[in-house]
C-alpha positions as a printed NumPy array, in Angstrom:
array([[ -6.838, -11.366,  57.636],
       [ -5.868,  -8.561,  55.243],
       [ -2.706,  -6.537,  54.961],
       [  0.151,  -5.452,  52.752],
       [  3.611,  -6.736,  52.052],
       [  7.026,  -5.125,  52.42 ],
       [ 10.059,  -6.722,  50.736],
       [ 13.424,  -6.872,  52.488],
       [ 15.592,  -3.783,  52.277],
       [ 18.539,  -5.576,  50.671],
       [ 17.402,  -8.566,  48.633],
       [ 20.005, -10.979,  47.366],
       [ 19.665, -12.72 ,  43.992],
       [ 20.239, -16.216,  45.341],
       [ 18.367, -16.307,  48.649],
       [ 14.542, -16.368,  48.598],
       [ 12.798, -13.281,  49.945],
       [ 10.342, -13.597,  52.809],
       [  6.877, -12.108,  52.752],
       [  5.814, -10.285,  55.914],
       [  2.048, -10.138,  56.534],
       [  0.807,  -7.265,  58.71 ],
       [ -2.473,  -7.233,  60.6  ],
       [ -5.002,  -4.471,  60.136],
       [ -4.153,  -1.424,  62.228],
       [ -0.698,  -2.777,  63.133],
       [  2.277,  -1.378,  61.2  ],
       [  4.627,  -3.993,  59.766],
       [  7.79 ,  -4.711,  61.632],
       [ 11.129,  -3.826,  60.172],
       [ 12.201,  -0.882,  58.064],
       [  9.381,   1.735,  58.005],
       [ 10.594,   3.128,  54.684],
       [  8.394,   2.513,  51.602],
       [  9.286,  -0.267,  49.161],
       [ 12.122,   0.477,  46.735],
       [ 11.145,   2.034,  43.415],
       [ 13.044,  -0.546,  41.382],
       [ 12.519,  -4.089,  42.632],
       [ 13.722,  -6.641,  40.085],
       [ 13.838,  -3.839,  37.477],
       [ 10.15 ,  -3.03 ,  37.82 ],
       [  8.756,   0.129,  39.464],
       [  6.488,  -0.432,  42.438],
       [  4.052,   1.816,  44.252],
       [  3.807,   2.196,  48.006],
       [  1.322,  -0.343,  49.331],
       [  1.549,  -2.632,  46.278],
       [  3.539,  -5.812,  45.971],
       [  6.49 ,  -5.849,  43.561],
       [  6.295,  -7.735,  40.308],
       [  8.205, -10.853,  41.4  ],
       [  8.907, -12.06 ,  44.892],
       [  9.216, -15.358,  46.758],
       [  7.936, -16.508,  50.133],
       [  8.23 , -19.783,  52.021],
       [  5.163, -21.808,  52.944],
       [  4.987, -22.215,  56.718],
       [  2.11 , -24.667,  57.059],
       [ -0.049, -27.151,  55.226],
       [  0.862, -29.959,  52.852],
       [  3.319, -27.693,  51.049],
       [  5.235, -26.63 ,  54.153],
       [  8.799, -25.787,  53.239],
       [  7.918, -25.145,  49.575],
       [  8.661, -21.794,  47.988],
       [  5.882, -19.727,  46.422],
       [  6.837, -17.426,  43.579],
       [  4.49 , -14.615,  42.558],
       [  5.336, -14.207,  38.893],
       [  3.878, -11.411,  36.776],
       [  3.495, -12.576,  33.182],
       [  5.401, -10.468,  30.674],
       [  4.663, -11.454,  27.081],
       [  2.856, -14.786,  26.767],
       [ -0.481, -15.767,  28.268],
       [ -0.684, -17.439,  31.645],
       [ -2.422, -20.642,  30.447],
       [  0.213, -21.103,  27.737],
       [  3.026, -20.791,  30.264],
       [  1.285, -23.166,  32.677],
       [  1.012, -25.823,  29.97 ],
       [  4.765, -25.534,  29.375],
       [  5.743, -25.565,  33.059],
       [  3.818, -28.805,  33.65 ],
       [  6.607, -30.625,  31.8  ],
       [  9.176, -29.656,  34.49 ],
       [  7.237, -29.18 ,  37.743],
       [  7.089, -31.802,  40.479],
       [  3.981, -33.821,  41.281],
       [  2.886, -31.741,  44.301],
       [  3.743, -28.385,  42.749],
       [  0.894, -25.918,  42.338],
       [  0.256, -23.209,  39.732],
       [ -2.568, -20.716,  40.256],
       [ -3.64 , -18.224,  37.603],
       [ -4.598, -14.659,  38.556],
       [ -5.802, -13.295,  35.197],
       [ -7.044,  -9.942,  36.54 ],
       [ -3.462,  -9.101,  37.554],
       [ -1.786, -11.028,  34.726],
       [  0.033, -13.096,  37.336],
       [  0.856, -16.713,  38.152],
       [  1.43 , -18.034,  41.669],
       [  3.884, -20.939,  41.499],
       [  4.482, -23.145,  44.551],
       [  7.416, -25.512,  44.067],
       [ 10.218, -27.197,  45.968],
       [ 13.307, -25.166,  46.812],
       [ 15.403, -27.341,  44.497],
       [ 13.07 , -27.281,  41.469],
       [ 11.862, -23.661,  41.559],
       [ 15.057, -22.37 ,  39.857],
       [ 14.377, -24.826,  37.028],
       [ 10.938, -23.334,  36.405],
       [ 12.401, -19.829,  36.604],
       [ 14.936, -20.639,  33.898],
       [ 12.157, -22.049,  31.716],
       [ 10.168, -18.836,  32.145],
       [ 13.192, -16.762,  31.182],
       [ 13.376, -18.612,  27.879],
       [  9.709, -18.801,  26.878],
       [  8.13 , -15.669,  28.386],
       [  9.682, -13.276,  25.88 ],
       [  8.218, -11.098,  23.163],
       [  8.032, -13.105,  19.897],
       [  9.151, -11.517,  16.636],
       [  6.629,  -9.312,  14.882],
       [  6.008, -10.018,  11.191],
       [  4.606,  -7.617,   8.605],
       [  2.627,  -9.111,   5.72 ],
       [  2.193,  -6.959,   2.644],
       [ -0.126,  -8.565,   0.112],
       [ -1.06 ,  -7.515,  -3.381],
       [ -4.05 ,  -9.248,  -4.942],
       [ -4.284,  -8.829,  -8.713],
       [ -7.419, -10.026, -10.484],
       [ -7.24 ,  -9.893, -14.278],
       [-10.593, -10.089, -16.04 ],
       [-10.91 , -10.575, -19.794],
       [-14.222, -10.93 , -21.61 ],
       [-15.219, -11.436, -25.232],
       [-18.725, -11.286, -26.631],
       [-20.288, -11.632, -30.06 ],
       [-23.962, -11.552, -30.909],
       [-26.077, -11.021, -33.975],
       [-29.717, -11.276, -34.986],
       [-31.984, -10.503, -37.924],
       [-35.41 ,  -9.35 , -39.051],
       [-36.745, -10.627, -42.39 ],
       [-39.891,  -9.602, -44.264],
       [-40.916, -10.985, -47.691],
       [-44.225,  -9.843, -49.194],
       [-45.031, -10.786, -52.817],
       [-47.875,  -9.448, -54.888],
       [-51.122, -11.465, -54.627],
       [-51.242, -11.791, -58.406],
       [-47.945, -13.567, -58.451],
       [-47.975, -17.283, -58.941],
       [-45.935, -18.326, -55.922],
       [-46.115, -20.91 , -53.224],
       [-44.634, -18.767, -50.45 ],
       [-46.354, -15.411, -50.723],
       [-45.456, -13.883, -47.352],
       [-42.722, -14.659, -44.878],
       [-41.525, -12.851, -41.742],
       [-39.09 , -13.681, -38.992],
       [-37.451, -11.929, -36.05 ],
       [-34.454, -13.285, -34.14 ],
       [-32.855, -10.301, -32.441],
       [-29.894, -10.393, -30.076],
       [-30.261,  -9.947, -26.337],
       [-28.629,  -6.52 , -26.35 ],
       [-31.177,  -5.216, -28.852],
       [-34.09 ,  -6.615, -26.851],
       [-32.761,  -4.994, -23.685],
       [-32.566,  -1.64 , -25.457],
       [-36.342,  -1.73 , -26.059],
       [-37.202,  -1.604, -22.364],
       [-38.337,   1.753, -20.91 ],
       [-35.533,   4.165, -19.92 ],
       [-32.93 ,   1.862, -21.497],
       [-29.963,   3.102, -23.498],
       [-30.17 ,   2.809, -27.298],
       [-28.877,  -0.336, -28.928],
       [-25.097,  -0.377, -29.165],
       [-24.298,  -2.168, -32.4  ],
       [-24.635,  -2.107, -36.178],
       [-27.891,  -2.254, -38.162],
       [-27.671,  -3.346, -41.807],
       [-30.925,  -2.963, -43.768],
       [-31.337,  -4.589, -47.185],
       [-34.5  ,  -3.927, -49.25 ],
       [-35.767,  -4.408, -52.796],
       [-36.628,  -1.429, -54.988],
       [-37.84 ,  -0.704, -58.514],
       [-38.566,  -3.607, -60.825],
       [-37.371,  -6.091, -58.225],
       [-40.486,  -5.348, -56.195],
       [-42.738,  -6.093, -59.153],
       [-40.998,  -9.366, -59.998],
       [-40.039, -10.744, -56.582],
       [-42.158,  -8.708, -54.186],
       [-41.214,  -6.486, -51.252],
       [-38.059,  -7.729, -49.562],
       [-36.583,  -6.278, -46.348],
       [-33.749,  -7.8  , -44.353],
       [-32.116,  -6.288, -41.217],
       [-28.987,  -7.661, -39.556],
       [-27.948,  -6.469, -36.086],
       [-24.48 ,  -7.415, -34.88 ],
       [-22.381,  -6.51 , -31.854],
       [-18.926,  -7.589, -30.74 ],
       [-17.55 ,  -6.737, -27.299],
       [-14.157,  -7.107, -25.672],
       [-13.286,  -6.06 , -22.151],
       [-10.244,  -6.023, -19.868],
       [-10.073,  -5.142, -16.213],
       [ -7.413,  -5.358, -13.511],
       [ -8.546,  -5.229,  -9.902],
       [ -5.794,  -4.653,  -7.348],
       [ -6.097,  -4.886,  -3.579],
       [ -3.127,  -4.041,  -1.336],
       [ -3.835,  -4.961,   2.292],
       [ -1.107,  -4.84 ,   4.937],
       [ -1.162,  -6.41 ,   8.379],
       [  1.22 ,  -7.084,  11.286],
       [  1.03 , -10.259,  13.359],
       [  3.12 , -12.282,  15.769],
       [  5.273, -15.147,  14.635],
       [  3.155, -18.301,  14.432],
       [ -0.137, -16.394,  14.45 ],
       [ -2.636, -16.694,  11.599],
       [ -3.364, -13.512,   9.651],
       [ -6.59 , -13.261,   7.659],
       [ -6.878, -10.928,   4.666],
       [-10.369, -10.784,   3.206],
       [-11.928,  -8.759,   0.398],
       [-15.455, -10.021,  -0.098],
       [-19.135,  -9.184,  -0.154],
       [-21.994, -10.78 ,   1.755],
       [-24.279, -12.528,  -0.727],
       [-27.809, -13.191,   0.594],
       [-29.14 , -16.691,  -0.087],
       [-32.675, -17.77 ,   0.753],
       [-33.47 , -21.243,   2.037],
       [-36.973, -22.733,   1.941],
       [-38.298, -25.205,   4.514],
       [-41.654, -26.953,   4.097],
       [-43.192, -27.313,   7.556],
       [-46.617, -28.523,   6.486],
       [-49.363, -28.068,   3.914],
       [-49.292, -24.484,   2.659],
       [-46.747, -23.598,   5.329],
       [-43.314, -22.613,   4.051],
       [-40.642, -20.987,   6.164],
       [-38.031, -18.825,   4.448],
       [-34.676, -18.032,   6.037],
       [-31.861, -15.877,   4.728],
       [-28.195, -16.654,   5.17 ],
       [-25.144, -14.816,   3.878],
       [-22.169, -16.301,   2.075],
       [-18.832, -14.559,   1.56 ],
       [-17.972, -14.123,  -2.114],
       [-14.61 , -12.645,  -3.03 ],
       [-10.964, -13.123,  -2.094],
       [ -9.868, -14.78 ,   1.155],
       [ -6.198, -15.198,   2.096],
       [ -4.886, -16.968,   5.208],
       [ -1.186, -16.5  ,   6.004],
       [  0.654, -18.01 ,   8.977],
       [  4.31 , -16.86 ,   9.148],
       [  6.735, -18.509,  11.563],
       [ 10.177, -17.02 ,  12.107],
       [ 12.925, -19.645,  11.966],
       [ 16.307, -18.431,  13.163],
       [ 17.297, -14.862,  12.353],
       [ 16.515, -14.5  ,   8.663],
       [ 14.245, -17.368,   7.577],
       [ 10.454, -17.534,   7.602],
       [  8.211, -20.567,   7.137],
       [  4.93 , -19.474,   5.571],
       [  1.64 , -21.385,   5.379],
       [ -0.553, -19.829,   2.69 ],
       [ -4.179, -20.684,   1.838],
       [ -5.725, -18.459,  -0.853],
       [ -9.403, -18.845,  -1.727],
       [-11.281, -17.089,  -4.533],
       [-15.046, -17.462,  -4.916],
       [-17.524, -15.944,  -7.354],
       [-21.095, -16.364,  -8.553],
       [-21.138, -18.672, -11.575],
       [-24.839, -18.625, -12.421],
       [-28.321, -18.612, -10.942],
       [-30.66 , -21.586, -10.77 ],
       [-34.281, -21.838,  -9.706],
       [-34.844, -23.315,  -6.283],
       [-36.926, -26.515,  -6.573],
       [-38.905, -25.646,  -3.444],
       [-39.608, -21.95 ,  -3.874],
       [-38.95 , -21.222,  -7.522],
       [-36.698, -18.268,  -6.621],
       [-33.305, -17.94 ,  -8.336],
       [-30.434, -18.937,  -6.062],
       [-26.758, -18.351,  -6.873],
       [-24.306, -21.104,  -7.703],
       [-20.945, -20.197,  -6.157],
       [-17.673, -21.467,  -7.623],
       [-14.441, -21.652,  -5.614],
       [-10.753, -21.744,  -6.537],
       [ -8.259, -22.458,  -3.791],
       [ -4.701, -23.576,  -3.096],
       [ -2.614, -24.442,  -0.036],
       [  1.152, -24.526,   0.328],
       [  4.019, -24.214,   2.812],
       [  7.267, -22.584,   1.738],
       [ 10.488, -21.313,   3.303],
       [ 11.591, -17.823,   2.3  ],
       [ 14.139, -15.269,   3.427],
       [ 13.269, -12.075,   5.207],
       [ 11.761,  -9.592,   2.742],
       [ 11.548, -11.969,  -0.233],
       [  8.557, -12.072,  -2.557],
       [  6.167, -15.015,  -2.673],
       [  3.978, -15.279,  -5.777],
       [  0.948, -17.571,  -6.077],
       [ -0.857, -17.688,  -9.415],
       [ -2.736, -19.98 , -11.711],
       [ -6.163, -19.613, -10.092],
       [ -7.87 , -19.456, -13.474],
       [-11.567, -19.376, -14.192],
       [-13.032, -19.594, -17.695],
       [-16.713, -19.234, -18.479],
       [-18.122, -19.851, -21.967],
       [-21.77 , -19.392, -22.823],
       [-23.531, -19.694, -26.204],
       [-27.202, -18.906, -26.778],
       [-28.524, -19.859, -30.226],
       [-32.015, -19.408, -31.648],
       [-32.984, -20.274, -35.227],
       [-35.73 , -21.239, -37.627],
       [-36.151, -25.018, -37.742],
       [-34.467, -26.64 , -40.74 ],
       [-33.513, -23.319, -42.342],
       [-31.134, -22.49 , -39.512],
       [-29.165, -25.694, -40.188],
       [-28.293, -24.779, -43.773],
       [-24.521, -24.226, -44.019],
       [-23.575, -20.543, -44.208],
       [-27.107, -19.438, -45.098],
       [-28.402, -20.757, -41.782],
       [-26.887, -17.752, -40.011],
       [-29.452, -15.534, -41.717],
       [-32.31 , -17.486, -40.138],
       [-31.361, -17.258, -36.466],
       [-29.507, -15.349, -33.78 ],
       [-26.445, -16.268, -31.759],
       [-25.002, -14.853, -28.529],
       [-21.453, -15.935, -27.642],
       [-19.85 , -14.893, -24.366],
       [-16.466, -15.858, -22.933],
       [-14.907, -14.585, -19.717],
       [-11.467, -15.433, -18.34 ],
       [-10.384, -14.523, -14.825],
       [ -6.894, -14.944, -13.383],
       [ -6.039, -14.133,  -9.765],
       [ -2.411, -13.617,  -8.676],
       [ -1.235, -13.164,  -5.072],
       [  2.065, -11.367,  -4.409],
       [  3.265, -11.487,  -0.782],
       [  6.205,  -9.749,   0.842],
       [  6.871, -10.831,   4.427],
       [  9.305,  -8.959,   6.675],
       [ 10.544,  -9.543,  10.206],
       [  9.855,  -6.21 ,  11.863],
       [ 12.004,  -6.406,  14.978],
       [ 13.825,  -8.689,  17.357],
       [ 12.451,  -9.563,  20.779],
       [ 14.542,  -6.861,  22.504],
       [ 13.453,  -4.099,  20.105],
       [  9.819,  -5.151,  20.259],
       [  9.915,  -5.119,  24.045],
       [ 11.431,  -1.63 ,  24.051],
       [  8.881,  -0.372,  21.524],
       [  6.018,  -1.623,  23.708],
       [  7.578,  -0.029,  26.828],
       [  8.034,  -3.399,  28.531],
       [ 10.746,  -3.15 ,  31.229],
       [ 14.033,  -4.858,  30.535],
       [ 15.396,  -7.521,  32.806],
       [ 18.452,  -6.845,  34.915],
       [ 20.708,  -8.744,  32.533],
       [ 19.398,  -6.875,  29.496],
       [ 19.865,  -3.52 ,  31.245],
       [ 23.484,  -4.331,  32.13 ],
       [ 24.131,  -5.434,  28.542],
       [ 22.735,  -2.186,  27.149],
       [ 24.866,  -0.146,  29.561],
       [ 27.969,  -2.044,  28.45 ],
       [ 27.145,  -1.475,  24.792],
       [ 26.599,   2.226,  25.461],
       [ 29.955,   2.469,  27.255],
       [ 31.714,   0.743,  24.363],
       [ 30.149,   3.162,  21.878],
       [ 31.263,   6.18 ,  23.936],
       [ 34.78 ,   4.809,  24.087],
       [ 34.924,   4.314,  20.323],
       [ 33.762,   7.883,  19.729],
       [ 36.462,   9.226,  22.064],
       [ 39.138,   7.486,  20.021]])
């Protein structure tokens, strides 16, 4: 049996309203006028039911109970149902209608007002919170490397034990400059050689020193901004997808290779909860990850990255608009590569002229600066989202407007 509903012409706030069901092809009894355009402060369309109305069950196990058709305003229906279960009676029934964002509540005449008062308190727009984050990554690097080339060639007629000697221990930067299409070596070349009578007495002597010292500084700043509801987790992420290959041995000469992706970068989780009018409880979880080095996979022999992580977790109470600073996520990498001639490279001071050394140090410091603001109250947020006001809120606004007009007249 299908039909439409027509609310009473003059509903009263206290008495429940009856629902009249009309049969197909038979006009409903009563006032033939269309439904009012403002039923419980919500516009209705002819042929559609108003937002909230109540009818009495006339049969079944719930005979005499009242059924309230409640259109959800701000929260989700399942969340409201979980709350109402704490106050409803044992035989009460709550049905969700998600396609219409509605709940159908069947409850006793005495307990239905209790559930309505609960809905008035919890089904409101929560405060909106704006999170403005500034991520500052300070990168400092120092590098020092040197190498040498030595050639000693004495005359064959000379009476000497060591007639010819040569050695090459160049730095990595110089070796990289020798590759095709590479930039020239960036560093200093010092060439010492023997000339004149020195060649006749001690032979041909040529010694080249190549040295390079580097120092770098970088500051990487990211300024994301996001708006979320009070109590909702906000995720701020600045990262790259790093491909990592995994090897699986399925049998003799049968290896399966899969590729997965890991996030490498900055990850910040912020959960603000408004407490009172001007206080905010903030749960913060920053995470910084980077590639430390590469190691050969034991199964496939392919270099795989080693990822290092720095993280922190805290809960603090701040005032509206205050700054929250999280620092101290330091990372220091030191690497030294040394190559030398056996025995000769261990001679104090002189041993430096029989080897090469590459020193590298990098320091990274990440600082998070957060400013969290309460954007609006529940009433302002509801007005901004064009959500209709309740009857009490509308009366209050009219009174405030009248008071303002009176003050201006004075």
